[in-house]
Short mmCIF file of C-alpha atoms and ligand atoms in Angstrom, two decimals:
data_model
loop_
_atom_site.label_atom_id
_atom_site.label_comp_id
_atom_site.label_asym_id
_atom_site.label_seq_id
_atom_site.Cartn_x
_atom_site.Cartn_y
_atom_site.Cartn_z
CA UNK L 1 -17.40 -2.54 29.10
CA UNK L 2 -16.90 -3.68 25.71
CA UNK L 3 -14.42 -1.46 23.66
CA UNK L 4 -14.89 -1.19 19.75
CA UNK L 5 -11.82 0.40 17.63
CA UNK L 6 -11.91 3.78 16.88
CA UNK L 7 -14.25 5.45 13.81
CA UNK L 8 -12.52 5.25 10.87
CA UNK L 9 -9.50 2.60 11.58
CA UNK L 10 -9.89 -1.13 11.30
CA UNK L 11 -8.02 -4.39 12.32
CA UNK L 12 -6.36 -6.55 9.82
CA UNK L 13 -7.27 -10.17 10.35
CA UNK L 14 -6.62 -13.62 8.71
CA UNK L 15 -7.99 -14.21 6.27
CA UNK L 16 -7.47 -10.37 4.64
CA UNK L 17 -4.01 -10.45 5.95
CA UNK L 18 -2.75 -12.55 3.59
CA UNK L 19 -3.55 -10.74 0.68
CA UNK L 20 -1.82 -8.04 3.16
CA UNK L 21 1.02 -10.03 3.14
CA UNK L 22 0.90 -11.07 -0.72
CA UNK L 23 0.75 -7.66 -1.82
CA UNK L 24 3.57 -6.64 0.51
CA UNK L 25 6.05 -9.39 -0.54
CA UNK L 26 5.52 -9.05 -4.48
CA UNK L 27 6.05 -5.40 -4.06
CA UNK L 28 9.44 -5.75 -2.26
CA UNK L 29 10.35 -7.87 -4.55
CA UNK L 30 9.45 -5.73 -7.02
CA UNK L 31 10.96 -2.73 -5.64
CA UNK L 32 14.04 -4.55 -5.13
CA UNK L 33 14.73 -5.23 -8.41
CA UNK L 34 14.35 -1.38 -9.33
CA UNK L 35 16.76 -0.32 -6.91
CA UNK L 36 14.74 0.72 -4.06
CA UNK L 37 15.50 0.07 -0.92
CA UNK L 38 13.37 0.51 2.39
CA UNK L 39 13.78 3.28 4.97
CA UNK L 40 11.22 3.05 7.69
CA UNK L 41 10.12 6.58 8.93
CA UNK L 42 8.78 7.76 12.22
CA UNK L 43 4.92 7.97 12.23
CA UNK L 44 5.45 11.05 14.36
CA UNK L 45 6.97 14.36 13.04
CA UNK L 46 6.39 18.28 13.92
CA UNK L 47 3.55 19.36 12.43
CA UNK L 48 5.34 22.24 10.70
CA UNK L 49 7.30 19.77 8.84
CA UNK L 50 3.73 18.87 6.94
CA UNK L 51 2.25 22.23 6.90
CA UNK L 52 5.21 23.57 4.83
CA UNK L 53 5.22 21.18 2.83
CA UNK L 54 1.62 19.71 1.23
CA UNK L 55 0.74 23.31 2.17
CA UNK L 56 -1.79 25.15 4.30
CA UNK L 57 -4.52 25.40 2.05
CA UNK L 58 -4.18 21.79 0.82
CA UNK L 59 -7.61 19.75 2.11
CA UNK L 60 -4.62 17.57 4.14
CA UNK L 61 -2.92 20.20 5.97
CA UNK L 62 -6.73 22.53 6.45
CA UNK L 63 -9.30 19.58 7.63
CA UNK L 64 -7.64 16.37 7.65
CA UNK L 65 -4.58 16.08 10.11
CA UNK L 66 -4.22 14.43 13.53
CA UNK L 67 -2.61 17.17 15.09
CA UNK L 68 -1.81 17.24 19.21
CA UNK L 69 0.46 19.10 21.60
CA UNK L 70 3.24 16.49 23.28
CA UNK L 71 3.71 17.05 26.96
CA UNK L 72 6.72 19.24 26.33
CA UNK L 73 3.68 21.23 24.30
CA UNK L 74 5.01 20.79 20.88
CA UNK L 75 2.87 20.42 18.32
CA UNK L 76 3.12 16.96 16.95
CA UNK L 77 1.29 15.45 13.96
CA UNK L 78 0.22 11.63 13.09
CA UNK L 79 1.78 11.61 9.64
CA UNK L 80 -0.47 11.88 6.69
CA UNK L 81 1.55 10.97 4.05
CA UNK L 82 5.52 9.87 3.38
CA UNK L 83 6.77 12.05 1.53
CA UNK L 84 7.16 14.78 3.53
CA UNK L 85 9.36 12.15 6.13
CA UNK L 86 11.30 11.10 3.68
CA UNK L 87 12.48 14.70 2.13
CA UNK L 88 13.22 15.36 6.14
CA UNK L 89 15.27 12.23 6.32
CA UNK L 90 17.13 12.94 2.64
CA UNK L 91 17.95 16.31 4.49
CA UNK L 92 18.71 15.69 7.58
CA UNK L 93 21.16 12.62 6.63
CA UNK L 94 22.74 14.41 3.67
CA UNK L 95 21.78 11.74 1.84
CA UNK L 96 22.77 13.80 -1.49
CA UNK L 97 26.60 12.77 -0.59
CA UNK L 98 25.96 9.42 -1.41
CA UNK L 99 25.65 8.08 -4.70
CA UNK L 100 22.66 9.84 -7.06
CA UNK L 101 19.57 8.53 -7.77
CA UNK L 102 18.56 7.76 -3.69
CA UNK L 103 15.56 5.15 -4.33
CA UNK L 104 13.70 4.45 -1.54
CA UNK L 105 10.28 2.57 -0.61
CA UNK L 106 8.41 2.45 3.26
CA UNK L 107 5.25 0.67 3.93
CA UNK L 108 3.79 1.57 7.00
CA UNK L 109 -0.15 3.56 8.46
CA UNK L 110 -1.13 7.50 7.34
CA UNK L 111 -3.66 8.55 9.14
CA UNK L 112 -5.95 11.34 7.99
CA UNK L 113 -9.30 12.75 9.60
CA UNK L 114 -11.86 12.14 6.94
CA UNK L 115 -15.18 11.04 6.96
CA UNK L 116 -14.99 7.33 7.05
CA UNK L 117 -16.49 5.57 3.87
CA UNK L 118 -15.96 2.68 1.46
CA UNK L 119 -11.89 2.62 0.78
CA UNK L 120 -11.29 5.69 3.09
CA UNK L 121 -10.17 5.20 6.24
CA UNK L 122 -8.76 7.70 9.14
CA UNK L 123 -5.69 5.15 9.36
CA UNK L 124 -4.89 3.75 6.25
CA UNK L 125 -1.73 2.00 4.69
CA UNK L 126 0.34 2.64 2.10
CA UNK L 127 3.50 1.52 0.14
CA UNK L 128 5.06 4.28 -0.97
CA UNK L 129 8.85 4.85 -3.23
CA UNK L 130 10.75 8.32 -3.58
CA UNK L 131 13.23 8.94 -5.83
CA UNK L 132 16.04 11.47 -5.61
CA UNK L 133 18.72 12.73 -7.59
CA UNK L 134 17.41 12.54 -11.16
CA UNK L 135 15.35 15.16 -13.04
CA UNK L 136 15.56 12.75 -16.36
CA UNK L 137 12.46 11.87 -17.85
CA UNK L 138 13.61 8.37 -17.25
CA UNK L 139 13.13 8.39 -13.87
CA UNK L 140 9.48 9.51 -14.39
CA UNK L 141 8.90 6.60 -16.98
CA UNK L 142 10.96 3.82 -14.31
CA UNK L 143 8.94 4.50 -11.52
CA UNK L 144 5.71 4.45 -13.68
CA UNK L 145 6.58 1.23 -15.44
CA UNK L 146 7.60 -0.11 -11.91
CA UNK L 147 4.35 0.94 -10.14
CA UNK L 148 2.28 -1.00 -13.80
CA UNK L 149 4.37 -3.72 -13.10
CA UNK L 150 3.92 -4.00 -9.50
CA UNK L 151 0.45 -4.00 -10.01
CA UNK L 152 0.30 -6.70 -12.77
CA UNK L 153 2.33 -8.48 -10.42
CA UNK L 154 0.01 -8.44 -7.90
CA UNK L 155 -2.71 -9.55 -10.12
CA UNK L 156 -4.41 -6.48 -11.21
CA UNK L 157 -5.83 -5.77 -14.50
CA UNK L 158 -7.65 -3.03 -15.90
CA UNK L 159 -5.89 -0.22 -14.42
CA UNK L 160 -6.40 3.15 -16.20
CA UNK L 161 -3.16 5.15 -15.62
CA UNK L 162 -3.72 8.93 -16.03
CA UNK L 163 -1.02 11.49 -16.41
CA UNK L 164 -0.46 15.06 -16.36
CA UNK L 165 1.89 17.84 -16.71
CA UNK L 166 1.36 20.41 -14.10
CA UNK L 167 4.44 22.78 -14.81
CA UNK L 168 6.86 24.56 -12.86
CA UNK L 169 7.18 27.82 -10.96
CA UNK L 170 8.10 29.24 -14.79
CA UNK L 171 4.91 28.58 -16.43
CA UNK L 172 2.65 27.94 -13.58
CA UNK L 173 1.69 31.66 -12.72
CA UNK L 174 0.94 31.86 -16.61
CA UNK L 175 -1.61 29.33 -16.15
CA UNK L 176 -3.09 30.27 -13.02
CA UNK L 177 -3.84 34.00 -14.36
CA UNK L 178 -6.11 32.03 -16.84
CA UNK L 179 -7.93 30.47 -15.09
CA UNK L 180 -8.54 33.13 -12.44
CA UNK L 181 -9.82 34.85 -15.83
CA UNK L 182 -12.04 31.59 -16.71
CA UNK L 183 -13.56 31.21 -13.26
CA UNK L 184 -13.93 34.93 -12.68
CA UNK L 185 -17.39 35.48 -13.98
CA UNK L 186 -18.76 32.26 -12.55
CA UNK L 187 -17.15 32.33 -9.01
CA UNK L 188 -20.41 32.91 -7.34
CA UNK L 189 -21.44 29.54 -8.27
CA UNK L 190 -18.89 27.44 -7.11
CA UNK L 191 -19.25 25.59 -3.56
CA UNK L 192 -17.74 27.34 -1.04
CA UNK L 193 -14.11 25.75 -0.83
CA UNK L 194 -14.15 26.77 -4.52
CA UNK L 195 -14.25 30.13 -3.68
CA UNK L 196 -11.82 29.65 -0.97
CA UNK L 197 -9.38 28.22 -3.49
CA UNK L 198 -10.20 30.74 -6.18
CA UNK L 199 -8.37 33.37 -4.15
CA UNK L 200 -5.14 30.48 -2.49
CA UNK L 201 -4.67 28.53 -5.14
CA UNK L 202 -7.17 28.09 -8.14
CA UNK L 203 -5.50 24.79 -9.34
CA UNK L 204 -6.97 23.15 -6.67
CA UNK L 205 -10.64 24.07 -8.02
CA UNK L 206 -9.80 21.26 -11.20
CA UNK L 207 -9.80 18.77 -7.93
CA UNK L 208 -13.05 19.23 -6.58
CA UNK L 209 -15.46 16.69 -6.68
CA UNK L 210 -18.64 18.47 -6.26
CA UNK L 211 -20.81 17.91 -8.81
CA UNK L 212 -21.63 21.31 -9.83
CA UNK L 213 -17.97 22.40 -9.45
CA UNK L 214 -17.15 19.31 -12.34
CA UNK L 215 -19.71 21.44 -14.65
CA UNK L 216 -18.86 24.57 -14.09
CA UNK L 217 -15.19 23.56 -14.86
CA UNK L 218 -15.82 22.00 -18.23
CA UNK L 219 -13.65 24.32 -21.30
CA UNK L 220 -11.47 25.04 -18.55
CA UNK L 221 -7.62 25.92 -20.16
CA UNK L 222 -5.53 23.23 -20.03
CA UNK L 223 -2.46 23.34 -17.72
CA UNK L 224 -0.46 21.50 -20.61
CA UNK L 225 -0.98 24.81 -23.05
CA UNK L 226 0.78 26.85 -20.80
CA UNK L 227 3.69 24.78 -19.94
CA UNK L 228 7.44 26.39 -20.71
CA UNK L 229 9.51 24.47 -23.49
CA UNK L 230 11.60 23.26 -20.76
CA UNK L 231 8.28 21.38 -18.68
CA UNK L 232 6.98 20.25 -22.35
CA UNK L 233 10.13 18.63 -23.64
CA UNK L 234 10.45 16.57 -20.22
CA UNK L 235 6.50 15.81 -20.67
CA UNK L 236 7.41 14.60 -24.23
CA UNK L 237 9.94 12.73 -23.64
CA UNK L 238 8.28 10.82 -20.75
CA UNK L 239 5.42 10.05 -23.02
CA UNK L 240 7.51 8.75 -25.84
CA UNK L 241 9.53 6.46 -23.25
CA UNK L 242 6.12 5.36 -22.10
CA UNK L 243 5.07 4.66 -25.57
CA UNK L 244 8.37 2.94 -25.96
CA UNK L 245 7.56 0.34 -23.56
CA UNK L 246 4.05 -0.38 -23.86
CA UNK L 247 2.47 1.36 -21.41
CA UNK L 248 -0.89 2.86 -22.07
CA UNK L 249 -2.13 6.04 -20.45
CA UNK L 250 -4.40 8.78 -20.48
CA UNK L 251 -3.76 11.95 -20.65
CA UNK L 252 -5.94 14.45 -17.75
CA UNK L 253 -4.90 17.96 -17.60
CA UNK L 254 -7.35 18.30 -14.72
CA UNK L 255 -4.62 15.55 -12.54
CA UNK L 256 -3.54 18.64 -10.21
CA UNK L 257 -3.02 16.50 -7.08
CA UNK L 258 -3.84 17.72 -3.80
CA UNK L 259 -0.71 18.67 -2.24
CA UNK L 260 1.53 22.04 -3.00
CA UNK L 261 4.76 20.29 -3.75
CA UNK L 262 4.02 18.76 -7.28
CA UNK L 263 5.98 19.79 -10.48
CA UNK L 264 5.55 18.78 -13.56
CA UNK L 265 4.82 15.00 -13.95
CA UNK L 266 1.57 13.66 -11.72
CA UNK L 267 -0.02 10.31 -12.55
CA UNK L 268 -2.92 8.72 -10.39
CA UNK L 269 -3.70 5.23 -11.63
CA UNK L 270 -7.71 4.23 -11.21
CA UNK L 271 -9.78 1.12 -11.49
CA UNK L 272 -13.61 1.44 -12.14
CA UNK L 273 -13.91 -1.73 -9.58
CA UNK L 274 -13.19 0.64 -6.80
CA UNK L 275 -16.74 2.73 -6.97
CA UNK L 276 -16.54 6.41 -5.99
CA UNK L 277 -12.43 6.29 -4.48
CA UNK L 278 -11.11 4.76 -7.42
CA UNK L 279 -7.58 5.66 -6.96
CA UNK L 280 -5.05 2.82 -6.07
CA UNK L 281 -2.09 4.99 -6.58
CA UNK L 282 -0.89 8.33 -7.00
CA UNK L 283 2.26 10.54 -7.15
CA UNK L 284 4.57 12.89 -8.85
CA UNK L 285 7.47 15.00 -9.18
CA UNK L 286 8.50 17.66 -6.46
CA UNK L 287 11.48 19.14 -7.81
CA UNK L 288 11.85 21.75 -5.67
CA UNK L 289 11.01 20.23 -2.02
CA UNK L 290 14.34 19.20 -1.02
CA UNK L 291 15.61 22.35 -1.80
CA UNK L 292 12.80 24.05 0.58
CA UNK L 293 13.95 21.71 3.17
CA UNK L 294 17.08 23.66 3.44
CA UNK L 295 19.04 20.89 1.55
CA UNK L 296 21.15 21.18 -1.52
CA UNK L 297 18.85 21.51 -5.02
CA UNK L 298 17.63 17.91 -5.81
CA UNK L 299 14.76 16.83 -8.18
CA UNK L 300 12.62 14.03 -6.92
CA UNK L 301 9.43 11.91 -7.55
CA UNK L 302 7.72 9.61 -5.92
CA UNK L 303 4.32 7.70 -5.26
CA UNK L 304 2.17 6.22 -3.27
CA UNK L 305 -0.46 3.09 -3.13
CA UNK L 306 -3.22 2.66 -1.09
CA UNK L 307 -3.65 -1.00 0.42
CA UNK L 308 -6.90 -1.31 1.60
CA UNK L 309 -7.72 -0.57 -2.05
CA UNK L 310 -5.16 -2.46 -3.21
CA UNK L 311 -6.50 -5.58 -0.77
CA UNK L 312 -9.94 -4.29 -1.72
CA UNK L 313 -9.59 -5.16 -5.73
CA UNK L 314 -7.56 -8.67 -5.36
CA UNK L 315 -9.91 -9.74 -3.02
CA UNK L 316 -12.64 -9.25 -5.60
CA UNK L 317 -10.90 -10.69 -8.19
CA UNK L 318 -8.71 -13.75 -6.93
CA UNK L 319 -9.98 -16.71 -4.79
CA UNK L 320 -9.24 -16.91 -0.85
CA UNK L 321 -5.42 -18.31 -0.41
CA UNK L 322 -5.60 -19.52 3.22
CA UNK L 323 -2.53 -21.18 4.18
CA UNK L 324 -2.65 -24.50 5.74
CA UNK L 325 -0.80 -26.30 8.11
CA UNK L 326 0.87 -29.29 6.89
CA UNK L 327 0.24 -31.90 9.67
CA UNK L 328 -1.81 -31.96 12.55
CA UNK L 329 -0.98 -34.67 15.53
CA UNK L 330 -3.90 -36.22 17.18
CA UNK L 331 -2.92 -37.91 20.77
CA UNK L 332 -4.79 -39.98 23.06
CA UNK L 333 -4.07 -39.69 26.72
CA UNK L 334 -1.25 -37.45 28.77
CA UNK L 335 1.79 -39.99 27.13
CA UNK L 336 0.95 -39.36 23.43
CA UNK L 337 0.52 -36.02 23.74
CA UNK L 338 3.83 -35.42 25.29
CA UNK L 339 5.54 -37.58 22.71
CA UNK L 340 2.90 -36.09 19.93
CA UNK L 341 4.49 -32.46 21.06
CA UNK L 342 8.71 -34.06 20.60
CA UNK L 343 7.32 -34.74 17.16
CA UNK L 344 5.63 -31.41 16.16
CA UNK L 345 8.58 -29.83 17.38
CA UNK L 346 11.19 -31.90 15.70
CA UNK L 347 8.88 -31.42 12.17
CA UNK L 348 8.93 -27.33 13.23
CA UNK L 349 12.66 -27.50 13.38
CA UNK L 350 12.46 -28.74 9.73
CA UNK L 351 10.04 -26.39 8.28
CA UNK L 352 6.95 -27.41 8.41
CA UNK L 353 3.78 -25.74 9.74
CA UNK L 354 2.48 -28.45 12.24
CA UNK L 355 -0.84 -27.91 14.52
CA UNK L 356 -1.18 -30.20 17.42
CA UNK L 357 -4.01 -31.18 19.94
CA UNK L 358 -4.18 -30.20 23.28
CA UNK L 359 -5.38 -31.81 26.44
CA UNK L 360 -8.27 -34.35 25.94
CA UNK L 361 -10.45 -34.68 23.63
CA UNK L 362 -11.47 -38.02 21.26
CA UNK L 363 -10.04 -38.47 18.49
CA UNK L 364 -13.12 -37.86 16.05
CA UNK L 365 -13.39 -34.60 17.30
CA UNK L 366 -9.67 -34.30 16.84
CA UNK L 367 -10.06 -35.35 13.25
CA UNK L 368 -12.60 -33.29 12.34
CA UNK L 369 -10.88 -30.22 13.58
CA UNK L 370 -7.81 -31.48 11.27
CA UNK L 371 -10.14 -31.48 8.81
CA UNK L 372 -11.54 -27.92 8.85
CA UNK L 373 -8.02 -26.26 9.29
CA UNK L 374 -7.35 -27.92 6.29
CA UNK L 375 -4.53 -29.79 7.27
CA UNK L 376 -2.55 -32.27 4.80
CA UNK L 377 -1.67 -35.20 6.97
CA UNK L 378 -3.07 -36.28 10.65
CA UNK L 379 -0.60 -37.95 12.72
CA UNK L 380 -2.15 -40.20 15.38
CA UNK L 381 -0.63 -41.41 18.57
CA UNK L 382 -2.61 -43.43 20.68
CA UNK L 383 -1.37 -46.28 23.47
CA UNK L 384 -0.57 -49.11 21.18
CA UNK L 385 1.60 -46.30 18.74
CA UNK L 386 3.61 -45.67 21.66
CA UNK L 387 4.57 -49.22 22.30
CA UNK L 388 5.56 -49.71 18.91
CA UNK L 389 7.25 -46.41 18.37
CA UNK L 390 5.03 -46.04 15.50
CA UNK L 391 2.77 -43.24 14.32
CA UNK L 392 -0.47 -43.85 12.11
CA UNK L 393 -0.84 -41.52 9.68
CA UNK L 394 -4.29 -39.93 7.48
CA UNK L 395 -3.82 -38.30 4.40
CA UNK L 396 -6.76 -36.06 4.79
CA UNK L 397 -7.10 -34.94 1.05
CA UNK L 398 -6.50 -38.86 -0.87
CA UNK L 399 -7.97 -40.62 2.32
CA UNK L 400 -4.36 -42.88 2.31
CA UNK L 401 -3.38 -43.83 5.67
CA UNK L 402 -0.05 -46.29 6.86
CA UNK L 403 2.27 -46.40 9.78
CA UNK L 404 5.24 -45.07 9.87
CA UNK L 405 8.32 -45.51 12.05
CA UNK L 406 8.54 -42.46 14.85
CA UNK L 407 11.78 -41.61 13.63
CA UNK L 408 10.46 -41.37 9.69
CA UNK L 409 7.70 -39.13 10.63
CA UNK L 410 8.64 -36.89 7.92
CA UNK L 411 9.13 -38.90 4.88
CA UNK L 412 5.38 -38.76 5.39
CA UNK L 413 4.87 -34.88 5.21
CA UNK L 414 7.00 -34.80 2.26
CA UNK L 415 5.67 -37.82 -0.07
CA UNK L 416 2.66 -35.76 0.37
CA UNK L 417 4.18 -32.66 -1.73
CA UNK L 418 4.07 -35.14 -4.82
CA UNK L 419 0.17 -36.56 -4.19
CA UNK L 420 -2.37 -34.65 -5.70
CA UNK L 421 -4.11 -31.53 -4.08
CA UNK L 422 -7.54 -30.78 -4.60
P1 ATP F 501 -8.29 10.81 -2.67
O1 ATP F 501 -8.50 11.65 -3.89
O2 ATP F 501 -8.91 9.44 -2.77
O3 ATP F 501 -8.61 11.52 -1.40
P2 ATP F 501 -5.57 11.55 -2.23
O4 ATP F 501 -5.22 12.37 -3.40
O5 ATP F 501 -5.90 12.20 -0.95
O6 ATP F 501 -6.72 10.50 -2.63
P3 ATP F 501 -2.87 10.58 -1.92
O7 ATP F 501 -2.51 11.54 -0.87
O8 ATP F 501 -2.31 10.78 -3.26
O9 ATP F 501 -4.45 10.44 -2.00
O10 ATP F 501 -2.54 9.10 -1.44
C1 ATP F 501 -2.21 8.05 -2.35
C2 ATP F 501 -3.18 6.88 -2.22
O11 ATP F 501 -3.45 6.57 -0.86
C3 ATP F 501 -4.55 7.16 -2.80
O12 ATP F 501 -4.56 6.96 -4.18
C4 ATP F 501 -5.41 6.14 -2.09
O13 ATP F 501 -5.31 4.86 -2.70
C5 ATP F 501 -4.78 6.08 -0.72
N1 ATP F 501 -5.53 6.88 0.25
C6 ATP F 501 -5.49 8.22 0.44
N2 ATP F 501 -6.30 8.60 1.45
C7 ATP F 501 -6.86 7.46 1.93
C8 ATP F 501 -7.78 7.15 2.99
N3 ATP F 501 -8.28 8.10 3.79
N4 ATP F 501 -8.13 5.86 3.19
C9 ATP F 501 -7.63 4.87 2.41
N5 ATP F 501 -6.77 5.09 1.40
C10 ATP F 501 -6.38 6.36 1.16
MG1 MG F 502 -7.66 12.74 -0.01
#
């Protein structure tokens, strides 16, 4: 029997985990400097927790959750996105005693039952950053600056960020009676999960990507003519701090965002490398979540990145950074391997990444394997070395060689830091 992984999910091998990694340490990094700080959330929650909050009729919550009764026969569901775990925990901890803004960032799987396709998986990964406390337009512009700066960090380029305003419960109803009115006459048309959202929620409709749908939708009214002087001036102000600082966006009124909890700001940012799922990133604000959560009336905003993208676009664009051990120690015969092993170990200890041979083999073959690990140095013990408590060395890259003194091993390693690497 030969198992395969599961539709949908993959494994994350060298050499993609390294961009993995890369991504992961310049966006702590990142993060850190901002003033969030990492909470790691349980990948299991109740599955009401995620119905009440991205909503029933959201595609999420409808057709794409791994949902399962425990043996206790509670319903228990995979989670699909963060920030529905991290509202819980802001809750649940009282976390609006402490000192306000509460930044936060978690890295960690979502899984989601979709149909598996170029940069869509069933478990996918994502970085993701709430912030709570602040309804300032500030906090909008910080994390949107962070997440262009992340980004450009990582070695992205030609991102298109895209923005919206999509109200608040004040001026949303205004705008959803219009376009009830603008879709009325056309409803028969639409695909069916149009029509389904027509009568739930008809913001959803300026999401669909059916084809036909995108027509029918064009001269559509614009969520950002119906927004309440409160919603505007926080929209303006955001867009004049983003100005401010350089960043360029787009404006999309049709950025509704799939889930019920948005208010006001959403952003998605997009790169035309990615083919049909071009988003790398998306979030907004959800000013009224924590409140729903039964917890004390807290704005909040947040985002989230998609990895595999993310590892999908720096993989195009940047060359392969395998890491490579520094030294590899080549030994001929049971004696210089044991004494070839006291040496790794002692140049471990110190820091350095050091492969070493095991059992028999000769010592061209040894070489050559040096060789295609791409290893700096090889260290060779053979019978006379051990007499003479002496080690040859190989710079594999300048083709140098010497002896060197058993105890000086790794003078060696380090002299090589200053030669020149192809
Ligand atoms: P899409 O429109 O692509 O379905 P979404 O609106 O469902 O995205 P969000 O819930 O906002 O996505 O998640 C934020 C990011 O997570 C997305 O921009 C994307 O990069 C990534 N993402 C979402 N779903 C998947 C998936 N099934 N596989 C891989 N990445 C995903
Ligand atoms: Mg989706």
């Amino acid at each position: 029997m030969i198992y395969s992984a599961l539709k949908g999910v993959q494994d994350i091998m060298p050499p993609d985990i390294f961009i993995w990694q890369r991504i992961e340490s310049s966006a702590r990094a990142i993060l850190y400097n901002y003033g969030f700080r990492e909470i790691r959330l349980p990948i299991i929650e109740s599955t009401e927790l995620f119905i009440r909050s991205i909503g029933e009729t959201s595609d999420i919550v409808d057709k794409e959750m791994y949902t399962f009764p425990d043996k206790a026969n509670r319903s228990i569901t995979l989670r699909p996105e963060g920030t529905a775990s991290a509202v819980r925990c802001y809750v649940e901890h009282n976390l609006n005693t402490l000192q306000s803004p509460q930044k936060f960032f978690y890295a960690g799987p979502m899984f989601r039952y979709e149909r598996p396709q170029k940069g869509r998986f069933r478990q996918f990964y994502q970085i993701g950053v709430e912030a709570f406390g602040s309804a300032a337009p500030s906090q909008d512009a910080e994390l949107i600056i962070m997440l262009k700066n992340l980004l450009e960090q990582i070695g992205l380029r030609e991102l298109s960020f895209e923005i919206n305003s999509i109200g608040c419960e004040a001026c949303r109803p205004d705008y959803k009676n219009a376009l009830l009115a603008f879709f009325g006459d056309k409803l028969g048309e639409f695909c069916p999960d149009c029509v389904r959202r027509y009568s739930v929620n008809p913001l959803r409709i300026l999401d669909c990507k059916v084809e036909r749908c995108i027509q029918l939708r064009q001269g559509a009214p614009a969520v950002t003519d119906f927004l309440c002087v409160d919603c505007r001036t926080h929209f303006d102000e955001l867009l004049g701090i983003l100005t401010l600082m350089g960043v360029r966006y787009a404006l999309n009124p049709n950025l509704v965002r799939g889930l019920d909890y948005y208010t006001r700001t959403t952003f998605e940012v997009t790169s035309e490398h990615l083919g049909a799922q071009k988003a790398v990133a998306a979030g907004g604000r959800y000013d009224r979540l924590v409140k729903e959560f039964g917890g004390p009336d807290t704005p909040a905003i947040g985002f989230a990145i998609g990895m595999e993208r993310l590892a999908a676009l720096l993989k195009e664009i940047s060359p392969e950074q395998t890491p490579a051990p520094k030294a590899f120690i080549a030994t001929l015969g049971k004696e210089a391997e044991k004494e070839g092993f006291k040496i790794a170990e002692t140049l471990r200890a110190k820091g350095h990444w050091i492969e070493q041979n095991y059992g028999d083999a000769t010592l061209k073959s040894q070489l050559r394997k040096a060789d295609r690990i791409n290893a700096d140095i090889a260290l060779i013990i053979g019978e006379n070395e051990l007499q003479e408590g002496k080690v040859q060395w190989k710079n594999l890259k300048t083709k140098e060689q010497g002896m060197i003194e058993i105890n000086n091993v790794e003078s060696v390693l380090t002299d090589v830091i200053q030669s020149p690497h192809p």
